[in-house]
């Protein structure tokens, strides 16, 4: 019997060289042996004295390891029967171990799927400088649980200045509520609408299905508006929907700016029905040729909720967005947000505030505007003589009209060129009454600089 | 008439010195004038030619500003009737402007409310170094929309190593799901339980009411277990609840470690009923005297979900937490998370990964352990001869037992000392059957170093 004790230490595959301390190493080795079944349930362990002698360690080290594992339930210690491996220490084997990484589905080599900025252009050095300033200046309470559910005042103040100046938003820090990106903001607003007993939200007939899905999951029906060259047909709004979700500056994905008369119509609708306008200003910073189109929110800050995000201007990975809401609605939003108060990190909020107030945000947007504009010009030069390119006055994407009935085959042909690109029909609301239109939605912001030329070549090769 | 044009520019309070460009300044001034009502709806504006002459700017500058405001709906331009302020450009005045900051309710000068680490001890310099490394090493895709709903692999790998080593958790990156702190994790798990048709969750009779409230809001009843010096009375578990939420390492707030037999009992309960154990390991890193108590999860990783957080070890403001879930449950968690996928920023995840792998996390925890242990010793030295102090083997808080019937008056007396502190009864589940106990829950991690001595003095003065 004592012979088997002599090999016990070796059997444990004890690695006491890892510098983590004898006791920790011994505890872990014993725990692992019990867990794996190498030490079967019921097995009696050597006394702490003999194992200590065997291993050449202090008896207390072994006794403490035993005591820890008894406390954890791996071992039992009973007067008279010594220390044993507990009966319940053998977990049912997992059906299959979880894979460390799921098999990577290799996508196409090139992508013109819209919705992402050029991630290779993230301003790493400038962001680090802002983080340094934020970490230096942050008051201690920034590291604590947020006491202000709207988000850090420093960022709300910086945004109020920026949005007023750059987007014509009627903004003050008190009516800004930070969120973890547009989807989080829309989720909060859906909660407000539900609390107000709203049942239906009008949306643009072309749009992102996951925005519609989010509303549907929140218990709100979506009713599509027509979309044409002047944006959403807001004249179609009736008393039914309690809110309308719009992309006025640059309709997604068709690229039209909402025409002045339609801007007026939607504000009139909101006033006469008490409805709420949700303005998704996802890429308002990026406008190239025409004069800037200010936010719709400025027309009636009491009826329009403005939603903006750093996801297009900087990076989606930051998970920072903002809403400018009517003052009377702030508490309603916070009532929903409070129940789910996991907004972005305070440090990240302070870093973005420093990034804006230092002027780095404006510089970055200006630089990216030039870069994207060049890309847009490249795109038009490459394919403009073969297809009509529209929606190009702004943003990070364009629409390429195709001969009737060819959209599906062109998307397939692009796949053969190793290029991911979406047809316009992928953005169509299932109930929308829209004129048939075959087209590609080309996100020219997505590729990295190095991939841009081959991506464009693949697109050109895929076109009819 | 023309005379009034002459003063028009002055009336606009145009400030063209701000360096933002003539056109932008003019546009904003006009917009503001229309918004505020200084330019009444219907007012006819000067021709672009005459305003340009008046202001001494190029005619195009004015024409472009007008065009922009027409596009935004502030102005209307009709052939023959010139440019006018639009009828709808006068928003209904807001009832009251939103306050920039809400009136700050000045709380007591000192606080021993538990739940917060010492925010003044956040390792700013080491965190910045980790951020620099993260920003340097991050692949471009880190800045994009997250493709892996579990969170960045770099952080999950770092956590798997740390949790295995430091907490005895059976962890691999594949079963780790990152979240924005404990409450977000619990929200996701509540969603899983609801999807599994679970109706009831057992909780500890003493605990945090907002944990219970979160479960209630998610549609789950809570059933309290008794709590005594050996932790939650897990032997009371019946077949009713589909899950139990526990703080095994350091019961919150009484401070007991769950006794070995009770650890065994809860695992047995989970196996025989198919129930799920939710292990809230909020301050498992901070144990002072006894041997470390490893995570319950190691006893049966198929039935225990481990929840950890950086909120106590680093800072709540980071909004980073993690769950280790049975492999078969990962997809269920992600199904809920996917619908609400706004986890913490990828950069912050990468920064924490770098912080852990560089050894800074271990160093920080070791340093804080010493610091908190000194505080605990101070506390016992200051009041230990007057009241019984318990729950002090670990964590950031202790329980001070009071003479029967005095809790409320002591809390009030503390308030007179300008000290915020909670009585134990504040943590009591309304339906819990618990022996009467008058006590204070003292969060000694909360004060900053400079506030520590006066806080302790205020506490001593408040005690009977």
PDB file of C-alpha atoms in Angstrom, chain A residues 20 23 28 31 35 67-68 70-74 88 91-92 94 96 98-102 115 119-120 122 124 127-128 132 135-136 138-140 142-145 150 153 157 165 168 170 174 180 184 187 217 260 263-264 268 271 291-294 298-300 302-303 311-312 315-319 327 330-331 334 339 342-343 345-348, chain B residues 20 23 28 31 35 67-68 70-74 88 90-92 94 98-102 115 119-120 122 124 127-128 132 135-136 138-140 142-145 150 153 157 165 168 170 174 180 184 187 217 260 263-264 268 271 291-294 298-300 302-303 311-312 315-319 327 330-331 334 339 342-343 345-348:
ATOM      1  CA  UNK A  20       3.098  29.466  -8.953  1.00  0.00           C
ATOM      2  CA  UNK A  23       0.574  24.669  -2.693  1.00  0.00           C
ATOM      3  CA  UNK A  28      -4.401  22.103  -9.049  1.00  0.00           C
ATOM      4  CA  UNK A  31      -8.087  18.811  -8.533  1.00  0.00           C
ATOM      5  CA  UNK A  35     -11.787  15.846 -12.203  1.00  0.00           C
ATOM      6  CA  UNK A  67      -8.222  21.437   3.075  1.00  0.00           C
ATOM      7  CA  UNK A  68      -8.839  23.605   0.049  1.00  0.00           C
ATOM      8  CA  UNK A  70     -12.317  19.541   0.850  1.00  0.00           C
ATOM      9  CA  UNK A  71     -13.749  23.050   0.950  1.00  0.00           C
ATOM     10  CA  UNK A  72     -14.379  22.849  -2.766  1.00  0.00           C
ATOM     11  CA  UNK A  73     -16.023  19.449  -2.513  1.00  0.00           C
ATOM     12  CA  UNK A  74     -13.431  17.428  -4.424  1.00  0.00           C
ATOM     13  CA  UNK A  88     -19.524  13.412  -6.622  1.00  0.00           C
ATOM     14  CA  UNK A  91     -18.688  15.005 -13.408  1.00  0.00           C
ATOM     15  CA  UNK A  92     -20.673  13.386 -16.165  1.00  0.00           C
ATOM     16  CA  UNK A  94     -19.357  16.422 -21.471  1.00  0.00           C
ATOM     17  CA  UNK A  96     -18.348  16.768 -26.711  1.00  0.00           C
ATOM     18  CA  UNK A  98     -16.596  22.787 -27.047  1.00  0.00           C
ATOM     19  CA  UNK A  99     -14.442  23.736 -29.990  1.00  0.00           C
ATOM     20  CA  UNK A 100     -11.983  26.503 -29.181  1.00  0.00           C
ATOM     21  CA  UNK A 101     -12.795  28.219 -32.429  1.00  0.00           C
ATOM     22  CA  UNK A 102     -15.652  27.326 -34.649  1.00  0.00           C
ATOM     23  CA  UNK A 115     -22.195  48.962 -43.708  1.00  0.00           C
ATOM     24  CA  UNK A 119     -11.212  49.272 -40.792  1.00  0.00           C
ATOM     25  CA  UNK A 120      -7.598  49.593 -41.872  1.00  0.00           C
ATOM     26  CA  UNK A 122      -8.744  53.399 -37.862  1.00  0.00           C
ATOM     27  CA  UNK A 124      -4.739  54.038 -33.888  1.00  0.00           C
ATOM     28  CA  UNK A 127      -6.931  57.153 -30.475  1.00  0.00           C
ATOM     29  CA  UNK A 128      -4.137  56.118 -28.133  1.00  0.00           C
ATOM     30  CA  UNK A 132      -3.843  58.702 -22.590  1.00  0.00           C
ATOM     31  CA  UNK A 135      -6.837  58.148 -18.410  1.00  0.00           C
ATOM     32  CA  UNK A 136      -4.876  61.106 -17.081  1.00  0.00           C
ATOM     33  CA  UNK A 138     -10.565  60.931 -15.598  1.00  0.00           C
ATOM     34  CA  UNK A 139     -12.021  61.578 -12.164  1.00  0.00           C
ATOM     35  CA  UNK A 140     -12.053  58.490  -9.966  1.00  0.00           C
ATOM     36  CA  UNK A 142     -15.394  57.385 -13.984  1.00  0.00           C
ATOM     37  CA  UNK A 143     -14.153  53.952 -12.977  1.00  0.00           C
ATOM     38  CA  UNK A 144     -17.213  53.246 -10.868  1.00  0.00           C
ATOM     39  CA  UNK A 145     -20.760  52.247 -11.602  1.00  0.00           C
ATOM     40  CA  UNK A 150     -27.432  59.194 -19.918  1.00  0.00           C
ATOM     41  CA  UNK A 153     -21.190  64.303 -19.274  1.00  0.00           C
ATOM     42  CA  UNK A 157     -20.864  67.899 -23.990  1.00  0.00           C
ATOM     43  CA  UNK A 165     -21.833  72.469 -35.590  1.00  0.00           C
ATOM     44  CA  UNK A 168     -27.369  71.123 -37.540  1.00  0.00           C
ATOM     45  CA  UNK A 170     -30.542  70.965 -31.883  1.00  0.00           C
ATOM     46  CA  UNK A 174     -29.129  67.168 -21.225  1.00  0.00           C
ATOM     47  CA  UNK A 180     -23.745  51.054 -27.398  1.00  0.00           C
ATOM     48  CA  UNK A 184     -28.870  49.486 -28.832  1.00  0.00           C
ATOM     49  CA  UNK A 187     -33.827  48.811 -28.909  1.00  0.00           C
ATOM     50  CA  UNK A 217     -38.991  41.229 -31.885  1.00  0.00           C
ATOM     51  CA  UNK A 260     -37.383  69.246 -48.766  1.00  0.00           C
ATOM     52  CA  UNK A 263     -38.918  66.551 -44.825  1.00  0.00           C
ATOM     53  CA  UNK A 264     -41.725  69.007 -44.263  1.00  0.00           C
ATOM     54  CA  UNK A 268     -46.292  67.800 -40.359  1.00  0.00           C
ATOM     55  CA  UNK A 271     -47.311  67.228 -35.372  1.00  0.00           C
ATOM     56  CA  UNK A 291     -23.998  71.201 -49.856  1.00  0.00           C
ATOM     57  CA  UNK A 292     -24.301  69.435 -46.525  1.00  0.00           C
ATOM     58  CA  UNK A 293     -27.782  68.279 -45.619  1.00  0.00           C
ATOM     59  CA  UNK A 294     -28.379  69.066 -41.973  1.00  0.00           C
ATOM     60  CA  UNK A 298     -33.286  70.491 -36.290  1.00  0.00           C
ATOM     61  CA  UNK A 299     -36.685  71.055 -37.904  1.00  0.00           C
ATOM     62  CA  UNK A 300     -38.545  69.863 -34.848  1.00  0.00           C
ATOM     63  CA  UNK A 302     -39.611  67.920 -29.971  1.00  0.00           C
ATOM     64  CA  UNK A 303     -40.771  65.254 -32.414  1.00  0.00           C
ATOM     65  CA  UNK A 311     -19.590  52.981 -36.272  1.00  0.00           C
ATOM     66  CA  UNK A 312     -19.238  54.587 -39.698  1.00  0.00           C
ATOM     67  CA  UNK A 315     -15.240  51.944 -36.072  1.00  0.00           C
ATOM     68  CA  UNK A 316     -18.156  49.655 -35.229  1.00  0.00           C
ATOM     69  CA  UNK A 317     -15.901  47.842 -32.759  1.00  0.00           C
ATOM     70  CA  UNK A 318     -16.081  50.812 -30.385  1.00  0.00           C
ATOM     71  CA  UNK A 319     -19.776  50.196 -29.685  1.00  0.00           C
ATOM     72  CA  UNK A 327     -36.389  66.577 -23.171  1.00  0.00           C
ATOM     73  CA  UNK A 330     -35.390  61.489 -21.645  1.00  0.00           C
ATOM     74  CA  UNK A 331     -36.903  59.853 -18.593  1.00  0.00           C
ATOM     75  CA  UNK A 334     -33.785  56.025 -19.186  1.00  0.00           C
ATOM     76  CA  UNK A 339     -33.300  48.062 -16.772  1.00  0.00           C
ATOM     77  CA  UNK A 342     -24.741  48.171 -19.862  1.00  0.00           C
ATOM     78  CA  UNK A 343     -23.600  50.988 -22.009  1.00  0.00           C
ATOM     79  CA  UNK A 345     -17.159  51.640 -20.936  1.00  0.00           C
ATOM     80  CA  UNK A 346     -16.691  54.999 -19.258  1.00  0.00           C
ATOM     81  CA  UNK A 347     -13.054  55.050 -20.334  1.00  0.00           C
ATOM     82  CA  UNK A 348     -14.054  54.599 -23.940  1.00  0.00           C
TER      83      UNK A 348
ATOM     84  CA  UNK B  20     -15.518  77.454 -39.672  1.00  0.00           C
ATOM     85  CA  UNK B  23     -20.892  79.439 -45.659  1.00  0.00           C
ATOM     86  CA  UNK B  28     -25.981  78.107 -38.995  1.00  0.00           C
ATOM     87  CA  UNK B  31     -30.952  78.191 -39.234  1.00  0.00           C
ATOM     88  CA  UNK B  35     -35.476  78.008 -35.283  1.00  0.00           C
ATOM     89  CA  UNK B  67     -29.942  76.016 -50.913  1.00  0.00           C
ATOM     90  CA  UNK B  68     -28.820  74.003 -47.941  1.00  0.00           C
ATOM     91  CA  UNK B  70     -34.140  74.791 -48.459  1.00  0.00           C
ATOM     92  CA  UNK B  71     -32.922  71.199 -48.583  1.00  0.00           C
ATOM     93  CA  UNK B  72     -33.330  70.975 -44.832  1.00  0.00           C
ATOM     94  CA  UNK B  73     -36.815  72.445 -44.923  1.00  0.00           C
ATOM     95  CA  UNK B  74     -36.078  75.692 -43.060  1.00  0.00           C
ATOM     96  CA  UNK B  88     -43.155  74.740 -40.412  1.00  0.00           C
ATOM     97  CA  UNK B  90     -41.123  77.256 -36.033  1.00  0.00           C
ATOM     98  CA  UNK B  91     -41.125  74.302 -33.731  1.00  0.00           C
ATOM     99  CA  UNK B  92     -43.532  74.339 -30.863  1.00  0.00           C
ATOM    100  CA  UNK B  94     -40.286  72.968 -25.725  1.00  0.00           C
ATOM    101  CA  UNK B  98     -33.645  70.060 -20.516  1.00  0.00           C
ATOM    102  CA  UNK B  99     -31.235  70.794 -17.711  1.00  0.00           C
ATOM    103  CA  UNK B 100     -27.637  70.228 -18.740  1.00  0.00           C
ATOM    104  CA  UNK B 101     -26.986  68.445 -15.471  1.00  0.00           C
ATOM    105  CA  UNK B 102     -29.652  67.345 -13.119  1.00  0.00           C
ATOM    106  CA  UNK B 115     -20.173  46.731  -4.091  1.00  0.00           C
ATOM    107  CA  UNK B 119     -11.751  53.494  -7.593  1.00  0.00           C
ATOM    108  CA  UNK B 120      -8.745  55.600  -6.725  1.00  0.00           C
ATOM    109  CA  UNK B 122      -7.372  51.868 -10.730  1.00  0.00           C
ATOM    110  CA  UNK B 124      -4.112  53.877 -14.923  1.00  0.00           C
ATOM    111  CA  UNK B 127      -3.946  50.007 -18.262  1.00  0.00           C
ATOM    112  CA  UNK B 128      -2.604  52.555 -20.733  1.00  0.00           C
ATOM    113  CA  UNK B 132      -1.018  50.643 -26.330  1.00  0.00           C
ATOM    114  CA  UNK B 135      -3.871  49.056 -30.327  1.00  0.00           C
ATOM    115  CA  UNK B 136      -0.548  48.029 -31.825  1.00  0.00           C
ATOM    116  CA  UNK B 138      -5.081  44.482 -32.993  1.00  0.00           C
ATOM    117  CA  UNK B 139      -5.955  42.993 -36.357  1.00  0.00           C
ATOM    118  CA  UNK B 140      -8.090  45.286 -38.499  1.00  0.00           C
ATOM    119  CA  UNK B 142     -11.131  44.054 -34.278  1.00  0.00           C
ATOM    120  CA  UNK B 143     -12.460  47.462 -35.298  1.00  0.00           C
ATOM    121  CA  UNK B 144     -15.363  45.992 -37.234  1.00  0.00           C
ATOM    122  CA  UNK B 145     -18.680  44.484 -36.276  1.00  0.00           C
ATOM    123  CA  UNK B 150     -18.820  35.025 -27.719  1.00  0.00           C
ATOM    124  CA  UNK B 153     -10.818  35.132 -28.806  1.00  0.00           C
ATOM    125  CA  UNK B 157      -7.997  32.675 -24.178  1.00  0.00           C
ATOM    126  CA  UNK B 165      -5.177  28.816 -12.603  1.00  0.00           C
ATOM    127  CA  UNK B 168     -10.134  26.332 -10.343  1.00  0.00           C
ATOM    128  CA  UNK B 170     -12.973  24.295 -15.798  1.00  0.00           C
ATOM    129  CA  UNK B 174     -14.913  27.858 -26.459  1.00  0.00           C
ATOM    130  CA  UNK B 180     -20.895  43.788 -20.300  1.00  0.00           C
ATOM    131  CA  UNK B 184     -25.730  41.707 -18.556  1.00  0.00           C
ATOM    132  CA  UNK B 187     -29.936  39.027 -18.202  1.00  0.00           C
ATOM    133  CA  UNK B 217     -38.608  41.523 -14.812  1.00  0.00           C
ATOM    134  CA  UNK B 260     -18.373  21.566   1.494  1.00  0.00           C
ATOM    135  CA  UNK B 263     -21.485  22.545  -2.314  1.00  0.00           C
ATOM    136  CA  UNK B 264     -22.067  18.838  -2.763  1.00  0.00           C
ATOM    137  CA  UNK B 268     -26.531  16.716  -6.388  1.00  0.00           C
ATOM    138  CA  UNK B 271     -27.950  16.389 -11.296  1.00  0.00           C
ATOM    139  CA  UNK B 291      -6.922  28.768   1.806  1.00  0.00           C
ATOM    140  CA  UNK B 292      -8.445  29.843  -1.472  1.00  0.00           C
ATOM    141  CA  UNK B 293     -11.879  28.447  -2.190  1.00  0.00           C
ATOM    142  CA  UNK B 294     -11.999  27.362  -5.816  1.00  0.00           C
ATOM    143  CA  UNK B 298     -15.110  22.964 -11.224  1.00  0.00           C
ATOM    144  CA  UNK B 299     -17.251  20.364  -9.433  1.00  0.00           C
ATOM    145  CA  UNK B 300     -19.616  20.010 -12.351  1.00  0.00           C
ATOM    146  CA  UNK B 302     -21.950  20.705 -17.127  1.00  0.00           C
ATOM    147  CA  UNK B 303     -24.408  22.053 -14.588  1.00  0.00           C
ATOM    148  CA  UNK B 311     -16.002  45.173 -11.724  1.00  0.00           C
ATOM    149  CA  UNK B 312     -14.509  44.251  -8.343  1.00  0.00           C
ATOM    150  CA  UNK B 315     -13.361  48.755 -12.140  1.00  0.00           C
ATOM    151  CA  UNK B 316     -17.103  48.624 -12.781  1.00  0.00           C
ATOM    152  CA  UNK B 317     -16.675  51.403 -15.332  1.00  0.00           C
ATOM    153  CA  UNK B 318     -15.032  48.965 -17.754  1.00  0.00           C
ATOM    154  CA  UNK B 319     -18.296  47.048 -18.231  1.00  0.00           C
ATOM    155  CA  UNK B 327     -20.729  23.660 -24.083  1.00  0.00           C
ATOM    156  CA  UNK B 330     -23.330  28.159 -25.584  1.00  0.00           C
ATOM    157  CA  UNK B 331     -25.699  28.375 -28.513  1.00  0.00           C
ATOM    158  CA  UNK B 334     -25.759  33.320 -28.030  1.00  0.00           C
ATOM    159  CA  UNK B 339     -30.700  39.687 -30.259  1.00  0.00           C
ATOM    160  CA  UNK B 342     -23.888  45.188 -27.712  1.00  0.00           C
ATOM    161  CA  UNK B 343     -21.085  43.815 -25.692  1.00  0.00           C
ATOM    162  CA  UNK B 345     -15.817  47.447 -27.135  1.00  0.00           C
ATOM    163  CA  UNK B 346     -13.390  45.144 -28.907  1.00  0.00           C
ATOM    164  CA  UNK B 347     -10.527  47.475 -28.019  1.00  0.00           C
ATOM    165  CA  UNK B 348     -11.382  47.235 -24.355  1.00  0.00           C
TER     166      UNK B 348
END
